[in-house]
Amino acid sequence: MCIIDRYNVPVPRYTSYPPAPAWGPMGEEGFRKALAARDHSAPLSLYLHIPFCSAICHYCGCSTIANNNAALEEQYVDALCAEIALLRSVIGPAHVNQIHLGGGSPTKLSASQLSRLMSALRSAFSIEAKAEIAIEIDPRTVYGSRAATLQTLKTLGFNRISLGIQDLNPTVQQAIGRGQSAEVSTSVYRHCQQLGFESINFDLIYGLPCQTVSSFSETINRVIDLHPTRIAMFSFAYLPELKANQKALSKALLPSPDEKFQMYCTAREILVKGGYMAIGLDHFAVPADTLCQSVATGSLHRTFQGYTVLEGHEVIGLGMTGISDLGTAFFQHAKTLPEYLDAIDRGAFPTARGILLTPDDLWRRFVIEQLMCLGKIQKNDFEKLSGESFDAYFHLNLHRLQPLIADGLVTATSTCLEATPRGQLFLRSIASCFDAYLEKSTFSSRAI
Ligand code: SF4
């Protein structure tokens, strides 16, 4: 069996550990208790989920709602403002150093709705002057007659922009039901540059229908010419049994696992030659970017929003499906809009699921995050954290790692485990060797 077949099995993306499928039902009492117990002087990140899109793209795997009813969006913004006030009443005037609006399409909201959200946040919490304020943008929502939205974002203090590009190739755009022209993508990018946003990220996806190694390489070269500060290059997860919208994609047009792997390797090589530093599994950044510096200082973290530089580690998610990471516990809000709106209407947090982390979870989380962020784990760092011997504690996991060592993906010394350059492409597989939930849960996304 070739190496791609051997490791192309379902494993988590490790945006959290324990992974979300291992979490269980949880009510709001647990969430309130964890909020009350947090160190109120610690900096906090806030994530606001805006689920609406005008239409659902065929490939989309996000928690989205197709909506063109302005009244519903207004009702949702009201609910988010109420949730911000509820959170303030429980945690006080917390110190916030990061805000992220994700979706869905946050820029589908009107300028006044975005302003209302930012005002609610600024009046509830103490937002650091240098806070990272980021937003995910579907370029189609800020183009032509909607172009002024970008100036609104700048005025509201947003400094980090993430543009949903996916691919610049028109055939691929048609196949994924998005139809976003290269002209829209590049013109919105230029406009963001003119407005002086500090950091502009391109979201790209490989493994989409109609993509080839050659077509995707061409997109990557065009992206390098544009020179965004960051690039996130995600693997497409084809899950039509979970995501009904993906049934509109033609399976016959998808690249084979081998082609998809070549697409990733070639794109990675072009990006690195083009001056970008590879960060973890799927992010790339120009050397001056804080992501690159955070690799050197060991302050890089992996969250549900991808790789990030965080001073603190706590994230509170607001809105439908919002996920909170309070260091020793994860919580997730209700996944449907009626459940979310109903809870907020009752003055309750819409907590639906979660998990309280055991010491074993915390230690494995540390090891997995180090592997996913830095591609290595110093045994000594684990031992300082846990007081346990790395080799003794993980002797079964080290046994699981043996085939990956034999395949040249990992080097193991008495002090360190480190992914080889080839192993950097299989970080999820390497991390999975330390996952205690892997055999108990089902994961649908493949490693490649
Ligand atoms: S615009 Fe983005 S979030 Fe909305 S459906 Fe398309 S891929 Fe999903």
GROMACS .gro file of C-alpha atoms and ligand atoms in nm:
model
  456
    1MET     CA    1   0.000   0.000   0.000
    2CYS     CA    2   0.141   0.345  -0.087
    3ILE     CA    3   0.196   0.606   0.182
    4ILE     CA    4  -0.101   0.818   0.070
    5ASP     CA    5  -0.345   0.526   0.099
    6ARG     CA    6  -0.196   0.428   0.435
    7TYR     CA    7  -0.252   0.769   0.594
    8ASN     CA    8  -0.557   0.890   0.401
    9VAL     CA    9  -0.792   0.776   0.679
   10PRO     CA   10  -1.044   0.981   0.881
   11VAL     CA   11  -0.873   1.174   1.162
   12PRO     CA   12  -0.966   1.501   1.336
   13ARG     CA   13  -0.836   1.838   1.218
   14TYR     CA   14  -0.720   1.902   1.576
   15THR     CA   15  -0.859   2.253   1.593
   16SER     CA   16  -0.943   2.134   1.945
   17TYR     CA   17  -0.850   1.847   2.171
   18PRO     CA   18  -1.055   1.656   2.266
   19PRO     CA   19  -1.207   1.686   1.915
   20ALA     CA   20  -1.567   1.810   1.892
   21PRO     CA   21  -1.722   1.466   1.815
   22ALA     CA   22  -1.600   1.352   2.160
   23TRP     CA   23  -1.799   1.623   2.341
   24GLY     CA   24  -2.135   1.547   2.500
   25PRO     CA   25  -2.461   1.725   2.587
   26MET     CA   26  -2.411   2.017   2.827
   27GLY     CA   27  -2.648   2.276   2.974
   28GLU     CA   28  -2.584   2.643   3.044
   29GLU     CA   29  -2.514   2.583   3.419
   30GLY     CA   30  -2.177   2.427   3.329
   31PHE     CA   31  -2.094   2.722   3.104
   32ARG     CA   32  -2.193   2.979   3.368
   33LYS     CA   33  -1.985   2.795   3.628
   34ALA     CA   34  -1.677   2.794   3.401
   35LEU     CA   35  -1.726   3.164   3.320
   36ALA     CA   36  -1.748   3.248   3.691
   37ALA     CA   37  -1.433   3.048   3.764
   38ARG     CA   38  -1.216   3.213   3.497
   39ASP     CA   39  -0.938   3.455   3.583
   40HIS     CA   40  -1.111   3.784   3.510
   41SER     CA   41  -0.784   3.967   3.456
   42ALA     CA   42  -0.677   3.727   3.177
   43PRO     CA   43  -0.710   3.855   2.818
   44LEU     CA   44  -0.996   3.712   2.618
   45SER     CA   45  -1.077   3.643   2.253
   46LEU     CA   46  -1.433   3.679   2.132
   47TYR     CA   47  -1.573   3.496   1.829
   48LEU     CA   48  -1.907   3.605   1.681
   49HIS     CA   49  -2.075   3.369   1.437
   50ILE     CA   50  -2.286   3.528   1.161
   51PRO     CA   51  -2.447   3.232   0.982
   52PHE     CA   52  -2.617   3.404   0.685
   53CYS     CA   53  -2.527   3.376   0.315
   54SER     CA   54  -2.734   3.477   0.012
   55ALA     CA   55  -2.702   3.125  -0.129
   56ILE     CA   56  -2.512   2.817  -0.017
   57CYS     CA   57  -2.205   2.722  -0.224
   58HIS     CA   58  -2.196   2.355  -0.327
   59TYR     CA   59  -1.873   2.282  -0.139
   60CYS     CA   60  -1.955   2.469   0.184
   61GLY     CA   61  -1.889   2.284   0.511
   62CYS     CA   62  -1.969   2.574   0.748
   63SER     CA   63  -2.273   2.636   0.970
   64THR     CA   64  -2.466   2.856   0.730
   65ILE     CA   65  -2.822   2.962   0.656
   66ALA     CA   66  -2.934   3.075   0.311
   67ASN     CA   67  -3.122   3.395   0.384
   68ASN     CA   68  -3.238   3.704   0.202
   69ASN     CA   69  -3.479   3.824   0.466
   70ALA     CA   70  -3.334   4.145   0.614
   71ALA     CA   71  -3.571   4.129   0.914
   72LEU     CA   72  -3.424   3.795   1.024
   73GLU     CA   73  -3.072   3.936   1.011
   74GLU     CA   74  -3.186   4.234   1.219
   75GLN     CA   75  -3.342   3.996   1.473
   76TYR     CA   76  -3.016   3.798   1.488
   77VAL     CA   77  -2.807   4.112   1.548
   78ASP     CA   78  -3.051   4.208   1.828
   79ALA     CA   79  -2.997   3.862   1.979
   80LEU     CA   80  -2.617   3.894   1.953
   81CYS     CA   81  -2.629   4.234   2.126
   82ALA     CA   82  -2.844   4.077   2.401
   83GLU     CA   83  -2.594   3.793   2.433
   84ILE     CA   84  -2.305   4.041   2.463
   85ALA     CA   85  -2.493   4.215   2.747
   86LEU     CA   86  -2.566   3.878   2.912
   87LEU     CA   87  -2.199   3.782   2.893
   88ARG     CA   88  -2.097   4.121   3.039
   89SER     CA   89  -2.334   4.066   3.332
   90VAL     CA   90  -2.158   3.737   3.413
   91ILE     CA   91  -1.790   3.811   3.345
   92GLY     CA   92  -1.775   4.186   3.402
   93PRO     CA   93  -1.576   4.433   3.190
   94ALA     CA   94  -1.330   4.174   3.061
   95HIS     CA   95  -1.008   4.267   2.887
   96VAL     CA   96  -1.041   4.166   2.518
   97ASN     CA   97  -0.738   4.139   2.290
   98GLN     CA   98  -0.894   3.961   1.992
   99ILE     CA   99  -1.230   3.977   1.813
  100HIS     CA  100  -1.319   3.759   1.516
  101LEU     CA  101  -1.639   3.774   1.309
  102GLY     CA  102  -1.686   3.453   1.113
  103GLY     CA  103  -1.962   3.274   0.932
  104GLY     CA  104  -2.141   3.236   0.700
  105SER     CA  105  -2.082   3.580   0.553
  106PRO     CA  106  -2.046   3.849   0.823
  107THR     CA  107  -2.024   4.121   0.555
  108LYS     CA  108  -2.374   4.029   0.444
  109LEU     CA  109  -2.483   4.242   0.742
  110SER     CA  110  -2.549   4.610   0.676
  111ALA     CA  111  -2.311   4.887   0.785
  112SER     CA  112  -2.548   4.983   1.066
  113GLN     CA  113  -2.574   4.621   1.189
  114LEU     CA  114  -2.194   4.585   1.193
  115SER     CA  115  -2.167   4.919   1.375
  116ARG     CA  116  -2.425   4.808   1.632
  117LEU     CA  117  -2.230   4.490   1.704
  118MET     CA  118  -1.900   4.673   1.748
  119SER     CA  119  -2.062   4.938   1.970
  120ALA     CA  120  -2.216   4.665   2.187
  121LEU     CA  121  -1.874   4.499   2.224
  122ARG     CA  122  -1.692   4.823   2.297
  123SER     CA  123  -1.943   4.934   2.558
  124ALA     CA  124  -1.948   4.593   2.731
  125PHE     CA  125  -1.578   4.513   2.739
  126SER     CA  126  -1.240   4.677   2.760
  127ILE     CA  127  -1.099   4.630   2.408
  128GLU     CA  128  -0.723   4.667   2.393
  129ALA     CA  129  -0.601   4.951   2.168
  130LYS     CA  130  -0.385   4.701   1.975
  131ALA     CA  131  -0.649   4.426   1.969
  132GLU     CA  132  -0.667   4.208   1.658
  133ILE     CA  133  -1.011   4.271   1.509
  134ALA     CA  134  -1.068   4.027   1.225
  135ILE     CA  135  -1.349   3.946   0.985
  136GLU     CA  136  -1.411   3.680   0.721
  137ILE     CA  137  -1.521   3.834   0.392
  138ASP     CA  138  -1.696   3.685   0.094
  139PRO     CA  139  -1.557   3.927  -0.172
  140ARG     CA  140  -1.889   3.919  -0.358
  141THR     CA  141  -2.054   4.097  -0.062
  142VAL     CA  142  -1.815   4.396  -0.067
  143TYR     CA  143  -1.790   4.454  -0.441
  144GLY     CA  144  -1.963   4.706  -0.671
  145SER     CA  145  -2.257   4.872  -0.493
  146ARG     CA  146  -2.145   4.718  -0.160
  147ALA     CA  147  -1.782   4.837  -0.181
  148ALA     CA  148  -1.837   5.101   0.091
  149THR     CA  149  -1.866   4.818   0.348
  150LEU     CA  150  -1.486   4.791   0.345
  151GLN     CA  151  -1.449   5.155   0.453
  152THR     CA  152  -1.709   5.088   0.726
  153LEU     CA  153  -1.498   4.797   0.854
  154LYS     CA  154  -1.188   5.014   0.858
  155THR     CA  155  -1.370   5.290   1.048
  156LEU     CA  156  -1.502   5.035   1.299
  157GLY     CA  157  -1.147   4.928   1.382
  158PHE     CA  158  -1.116   4.602   1.187
  159ASN     CA  159  -0.748   4.545   1.108
  160ARG     CA  160  -0.740   4.185   0.982
  161ILE     CA  161  -0.926   4.071   0.675
  162SER     CA  162  -0.972   3.716   0.554
  163LEU     CA  163  -1.092   3.689   0.195
  164GLY     CA  164  -1.274   3.374   0.078
  165ILE     CA  165  -1.103   3.312  -0.257
  166GLN     CA  166  -1.086   2.928  -0.280
  167ASP     CA  167  -0.952   2.928  -0.638
  168LEU     CA  168  -0.904   3.191  -0.911
  169ASN     CA  169  -0.989   2.943  -1.186
  170PRO     CA  170  -1.332   3.015  -1.347
  171THR     CA  171  -1.406   2.647  -1.425
  172VAL     CA  172  -1.349   2.552  -1.061
  173GLN     CA  173  -1.562   2.846  -0.946
  174GLN     CA  174  -1.849   2.727  -1.168
  175ALA     CA  175  -1.812   2.367  -1.047
  176ILE     CA  176  -1.839   2.472  -0.681
  177GLY     CA  177  -2.145   2.689  -0.739
  178ARG     CA  178  -1.973   3.012  -0.637
  179GLY     CA  179  -1.899   3.184  -0.968
  180GLN     CA  180  -1.664   3.437  -0.806
  181SER     CA  181  -1.455   3.587  -1.082
  182ALA     CA  182  -1.082   3.657  -1.047
  183GLU     CA  183  -1.171   4.021  -1.118
  184VAL     CA  184  -1.393   4.035  -0.806
  185SER     CA  185  -1.125   3.866  -0.592
  186THR     CA  186  -0.837   4.085  -0.708
  187SER     CA  187  -1.030   4.409  -0.709
  188VAL     CA  188  -1.157   4.355  -0.350
  189TYR     CA  189  -0.804   4.264  -0.244
  190ARG     CA  190  -0.664   4.585  -0.399
  191HIS     CA  191  -0.934   4.787  -0.229
  192CYS     CA  192  -0.842   4.631   0.111
  193GLN     CA  193  -0.477   4.718   0.042
  194GLN     CA  194  -0.567   5.080  -0.042
  195LEU     CA  195  -0.758   5.109   0.284
  196GLY     CA  196  -0.449   4.993   0.472
  197PHE     CA  197  -0.570   4.686   0.662
  198GLU     CA  198  -0.274   4.550   0.858
  199SER     CA  199  -0.310   4.190   0.748
  200ILE     CA  200  -0.494   4.037   0.454
  201ASN     CA  201  -0.540   3.662   0.439
  202PHE     CA  202  -0.651   3.455   0.138
  203ASP     CA  203  -0.850   3.139   0.208
  204LEU     CA  204  -0.779   2.879  -0.061
  205ILE     CA  205  -0.907   2.522  -0.090
  206TYR     CA  206  -0.742   2.229  -0.268
  207GLY     CA  207  -0.915   1.909  -0.372
  208LEU     CA  208  -1.217   2.083  -0.529
  209PRO     CA  209  -1.393   1.955  -0.844
  210CYS     CA  210  -1.217   2.038  -1.172
  211GLN     CA  211  -0.892   2.134  -0.997
  212THR     CA  212  -0.573   1.983  -1.136
  213VAL     CA  213  -0.216   2.010  -1.012
  214SER     CA  214  -0.145   2.244  -1.300
  215SER     CA  215  -0.456   2.464  -1.260
  216PHE     CA  216  -0.410   2.499  -0.885
  217SER     CA  217  -0.039   2.578  -0.930
  218GLU     CA  218  -0.141   2.856  -1.167
  219THR     CA  219  -0.376   2.996  -0.902
  220ILE     CA  220  -0.099   2.981  -0.643
  221ASN     CA  221   0.139   3.171  -0.872
  222ARG     CA  222  -0.123   3.439  -0.931
  223VAL     CA  223  -0.182   3.463  -0.556
  224ILE     CA  224   0.191   3.506  -0.491
  225ASP     CA  225   0.195   3.792  -0.745
  226LEU     CA  226  -0.078   3.962  -0.541
  227HIS     CA  227   0.128   3.905  -0.225
  228PRO     CA  228  -0.127   3.874   0.058
  229THR     CA  229   0.033   3.862   0.405
  230ARG     CA  230  -0.121   3.526   0.492
  231ILE     CA  231  -0.262   3.230   0.302
  232ALA     CA  232  -0.469   2.949   0.452
  233MET     CA  233  -0.480   2.650   0.218
  234PHE     CA  234  -0.742   2.405   0.340
  235SER     CA  235  -0.809   2.051   0.228
  236PHE     CA  236  -1.158   2.007   0.084
  237ALA     CA  237  -1.361   1.758   0.289
  238TYR     CA  238  -1.618   1.589   0.063
  239LEU     CA  239  -1.895   1.477   0.300
  240PRO     CA  240  -2.223   1.466   0.108
  241GLU     CA  241  -2.375   1.236   0.370
  242LEU     CA  242  -2.332   1.515   0.631
  243LYS     CA  243  -2.357   1.822   0.409
  244ALA     CA  244  -2.659   1.796   0.178
  245ASN     CA  245  -2.541   2.095  -0.033
  246GLN     CA  246  -2.235   1.892  -0.143
  247LYS     CA  247  -2.468   1.648  -0.326
  248ALA     CA  248  -2.475   1.913  -0.601
  249LEU     CA  249  -2.106   1.844  -0.668
  250SER     CA  250  -2.011   1.585  -0.925
  251LYS     CA  251  -1.797   1.321  -0.756
  252ALA     CA  252  -1.648   1.230  -1.094
  253LEU     CA  253  -1.494   1.578  -1.116
  254LEU     CA  254  -1.307   1.548  -0.787
  255PRO     CA  255  -0.932   1.487  -0.803
  256SER     CA  256  -0.811   1.147  -0.684
  257PRO     CA  257  -0.641   1.127  -0.340
  258ASP     CA  258  -0.307   1.099  -0.519
  259GLU     CA  259  -0.373   1.407  -0.737
  260LYS     CA  260  -0.499   1.597  -0.434
  261PHE     CA  261  -0.184   1.515  -0.242
  262GLN     CA  262   0.034   1.625  -0.536
  263MET     CA  263  -0.170   1.945  -0.557
  264TYR     CA  264  -0.095   2.021  -0.194
  265CYS     CA  265   0.277   1.932  -0.217
  266THR     CA  266   0.326   2.136  -0.536
  267ALA     CA  267   0.138   2.437  -0.400
  268ARG     CA  268   0.335   2.422  -0.076
  269GLU     CA  269   0.662   2.411  -0.267
  270ILE     CA  270   0.565   2.707  -0.490
  271LEU     CA  271   0.459   2.912  -0.185
  272VAL     CA  272   0.781   2.844   0.003
  273LYS     CA  273   0.990   2.926  -0.305
  274GLY     CA  274   0.775   3.239  -0.344
  275GLY     CA  275   0.889   3.370  -0.005
  276TYR     CA  276   0.616   3.237   0.224
  277MET     CA  277   0.692   3.045   0.541
  278ALA     CA  278   0.486   2.729   0.595
  279ILE     CA  279   0.309   2.742   0.933
  280GLY     CA  280   0.188   2.410   1.066
  281LEU     CA  281  -0.021   2.210   0.827
  282ASP     CA  282  -0.205   2.455   0.610
  283HIS     CA  283  -0.105   2.818   0.674
  284PHE     CA  284   0.156   3.032   0.500
  285ALA     CA  285   0.276   3.381   0.589
  286VAL     CA  286   0.529   3.641   0.482
  287PRO     CA  287   0.832   3.644   0.718
  288ALA     CA  288   0.736   3.978   0.878
  289ASP     CA  289   0.395   3.843   0.982
  290THR     CA  290   0.332   3.775   1.352
  291LEU     CA  291   0.246   3.412   1.269
  292CYS     CA  292   0.609   3.353   1.160
  293GLN     CA  293   0.747   3.527   1.466
  294SER     CA  294   0.518   3.319   1.689
  295VAL     CA  295   0.675   2.996   1.557
  296ALA     CA  296   1.013   3.119   1.683
  297THR     CA  297   0.874   3.221   2.022
  298GLY     CA  298   0.652   2.912   2.061
  299SER     CA  299   0.339   3.130   2.102
  300LEU     CA  300   0.154   2.987   1.802
  301HIS     CA  301  -0.181   2.820   1.880
  302ARG     CA  302  -0.438   2.627   1.683
  303THR     CA  303  -0.802   2.722   1.731
  304PHE     CA  304  -1.129   2.678   1.544
  305GLN     CA  305  -1.030   2.981   1.336
  306GLY     CA  306  -0.701   2.818   1.229
  307TYR     CA  307  -0.352   2.912   1.346
  308THR     CA  308  -0.333   3.219   1.563
  309VAL     CA  309  -0.109   3.414   1.797
  310LEU     CA  310  -0.280   3.446   2.132
  311GLU     CA  311  -0.155   3.595   2.454
  312GLY     CA  312  -0.424   3.422   2.651
  313HIS     CA  313  -0.584   3.100   2.553
  314GLU     CA  314  -0.948   3.167   2.630
  315VAL     CA  315  -1.204   3.215   2.357
  316ILE     CA  316  -1.574   3.283   2.406
  317GLY     CA  317  -1.798   3.209   2.109
  318LEU     CA  318  -2.120   3.404   2.062
  319GLY     CA  319  -2.405   3.335   1.823
  320MET     CA  320  -2.551   3.018   1.684
  321THR     CA  321  -2.299   2.726   1.701
  322GLY     CA  322  -2.044   2.954   1.880
  323ILE     CA  323  -1.765   2.757   2.048
  324SER     CA  324  -1.596   2.864   2.371
  325ASP     CA  325  -1.258   2.740   2.488
  326LEU     CA  326  -1.209   2.824   2.855
  327GLY     CA  327  -0.878   2.641   2.890
  328THR     CA  328  -1.011   2.350   3.095
  329ALA     CA  329  -1.347   2.315   2.917
  330PHE     CA  330  -1.509   2.352   2.574
  331PHE     CA  331  -1.871   2.459   2.520
  332GLN     CA  332  -2.078   2.492   2.206
  333HIS     CA  333  -2.399   2.688   2.153
  334ALA     CA  334  -2.714   2.543   1.994
  335LYS     CA  335  -2.675   2.457   1.627
  336THR     CA  336  -3.013   2.583   1.505
  337LEU     CA  337  -3.134   2.941   1.480
  338PRO     CA  338  -3.470   2.886   1.659
  339GLU     CA  339  -3.294   2.722   1.957
  340TYR     CA  340  -3.040   3.004   1.972
  341LEU     CA  341  -3.300   3.284   1.949
  342ASP     CA  342  -3.527   3.113   2.202
  343ALA     CA  343  -3.252   3.080   2.465
  344ILE     CA  344  -3.140   3.442   2.424
  345ASP     CA  345  -3.503   3.552   2.447
  346ARG     CA  346  -3.523   3.376   2.786
  347GLY     CA  347  -3.204   3.546   2.906
  348ALA     CA  348  -3.015   3.213   2.897
  349PHE     CA  349  -2.693   3.106   2.728
  350PRO     CA  350  -2.779   2.866   2.444
  351THR     CA  351  -2.520   2.608   2.557
  352ALA     CA  352  -2.590   2.269   2.401
  353ARG     CA  353  -2.270   2.064   2.414
  354GLY     CA  354  -1.931   2.061   2.578
  355ILE     CA  355  -1.663   1.878   2.769
  356LEU     CA  356  -1.471   1.935   3.093
  357LEU     CA  357  -1.106   1.843   3.038
  358THR     CA  358  -0.933   1.590   3.265
  359PRO     CA  359  -0.558   1.621   3.340
  360ASP     CA  360  -0.501   1.353   3.073
  361ASP     CA  361  -0.696   1.562   2.819
  362LEU     CA  362  -0.492   1.873   2.907
  363TRP     CA  363  -0.160   1.694   2.871
  364ARG     CA  364  -0.253   1.530   2.542
  365ARG     CA  365  -0.390   1.861   2.421
  366PHE     CA  366  -0.052   2.020   2.490
  367VAL     CA  367   0.134   1.748   2.297
  368ILE     CA  368  -0.108   1.754   2.003
  369GLU     CA  369  -0.104   2.134   1.980
  370GLN     CA  370   0.277   2.142   1.985
  371LEU     CA  371   0.285   1.887   1.703
  372MET     CA  372   0.021   2.069   1.497
  373CYS     CA  373   0.182   2.413   1.548
  374LEU     CA  374   0.554   2.348   1.563
  375GLY     CA  375   0.582   1.999   1.415
  376LYS     CA  376   0.763   1.876   1.725
  377ILE     CA  377   0.732   1.808   2.096
  378GLN     CA  378   1.016   1.848   2.344
  379LYS     CA  379   0.963   1.572   2.600
  380ASN     CA  380   1.096   1.799   2.872
  381ASP     CA  381   0.819   2.055   2.812
  382PHE     CA  382   0.557   1.785   2.867
  383GLU     CA  383   0.737   1.665   3.180
  384LYS     CA  384   0.748   2.019   3.327
  385LEU     CA  385   0.374   2.054   3.266
  386SER     CA  386   0.261   1.716   3.395
  387GLY     CA  387   0.532   1.592   3.632
  388GLU     CA  388   0.519   1.261   3.438
  389SER     CA  389   0.786   1.088   3.233
  390PHE     CA  390   0.700   1.136   2.862
  391ASP     CA  391   0.821   0.793   2.755
  392ALA     CA  392   0.643   0.612   3.040
  393TYR     CA  393   0.315   0.806   3.010
  394PHE     CA  394   0.292   0.766   2.633
  395HIS     CA  395   0.447   0.421   2.590
  396LEU     CA  396   0.136   0.289   2.409
  397ASN     CA  397   0.120   0.601   2.191
  398LEU     CA  398   0.488   0.573   2.106
  399HIS     CA  399   0.412   0.220   1.991
  400ARG     CA  400   0.140   0.363   1.763
  401LEU     CA  401   0.396   0.608   1.625
  402GLN     CA  402   0.642   0.336   1.519
  403PRO     CA  403   0.504   0.286   1.162
  404LEU     CA  404   0.527   0.663   1.104
  405ILE     CA  405   0.888   0.660   1.221
  406ALA     CA  406   0.953   0.364   0.989
  407ASP     CA  407   0.794   0.557   0.701
  408GLY     CA  408   1.032   0.848   0.761
  409LEU     CA  409   0.760   1.088   0.881
  410VAL     CA  410   0.893   1.137   1.236
  411THR     CA  411   1.236   1.134   1.399
  412ALA     CA  412   1.251   1.023   1.761
  413THR     CA  413   1.537   1.100   1.997
  414SER     CA  414   1.560   1.065   2.375
  415THR     CA  415   1.452   1.430   2.414
  416CYS     CA  416   1.228   1.516   2.118
  417LEU     CA  417   0.983   1.390   1.858
  418GLU     CA  418   0.989   1.589   1.536
  419ALA     CA  419   0.811   1.567   1.202
  420THR     CA  420   1.051   1.533   0.909
  421PRO     CA  421   0.996   1.764   0.607
  422ARG     CA  422   0.789   1.481   0.453
  423GLY     CA  423   0.611   1.431   0.788
  424GLN     CA  424   0.501   1.799   0.789
  425LEU     CA  425   0.246   1.692   0.528
  426PHE     CA  426   0.103   1.432   0.768
  427LEU     CA  427   0.085   1.632   1.094
  428ARG     CA  428  -0.274   1.522   1.162
  429SER     CA  429  -0.172   1.156   1.135
  430ILE     CA  430   0.126   1.214   1.367
  431ALA     CA  431  -0.088   1.401   1.623
  432SER     CA  432  -0.354   1.129   1.608
  433CYS     CA  433  -0.106   0.883   1.766
  434PHE     CA  434  -0.155   1.077   2.094
  435ASP     CA  435  -0.535   1.099   2.069
  436ALA     CA  436  -0.710   0.893   2.339
  437TYR     CA  437  -1.053   0.939   2.175
  438LEU     CA  438  -0.965   0.820   1.827
  439GLU     CA  439  -1.094   0.468   1.868
  440LYS     CA  440  -1.409   0.578   2.054
  441SER     CA  441  -1.529   0.838   1.803
  442THR     CA  442  -1.603   0.860   1.436
  443PHE     CA  443  -1.433   1.127   1.230
  444SER     CA  444  -1.537   1.193   0.879
  445SER     CA  445  -1.263   1.413   0.738
  446ARG     CA  446  -0.965   1.235   0.582
  447ALA     CA  447  -0.605   1.323   0.671
  448ILE     CA  448  -0.517   1.425   0.312
  449SF4     S1  449  -2.009   3.208   0.108
  449SF4    FE1  450  -1.875   3.085   0.241
  449SF4     S2  451  -1.998   3.038   0.422
  449SF4    FE2  452  -2.141   3.111   0.261
  449SF4     S3  453  -2.210   2.923   0.162
  449SF4    FE3  454  -2.035   2.996   0.043
  449SF4     S4  455  -1.860   2.888   0.136
  449SF4    FE4  456  -2.029   2.871   0.282
   0.00000   0.00000   0.00000
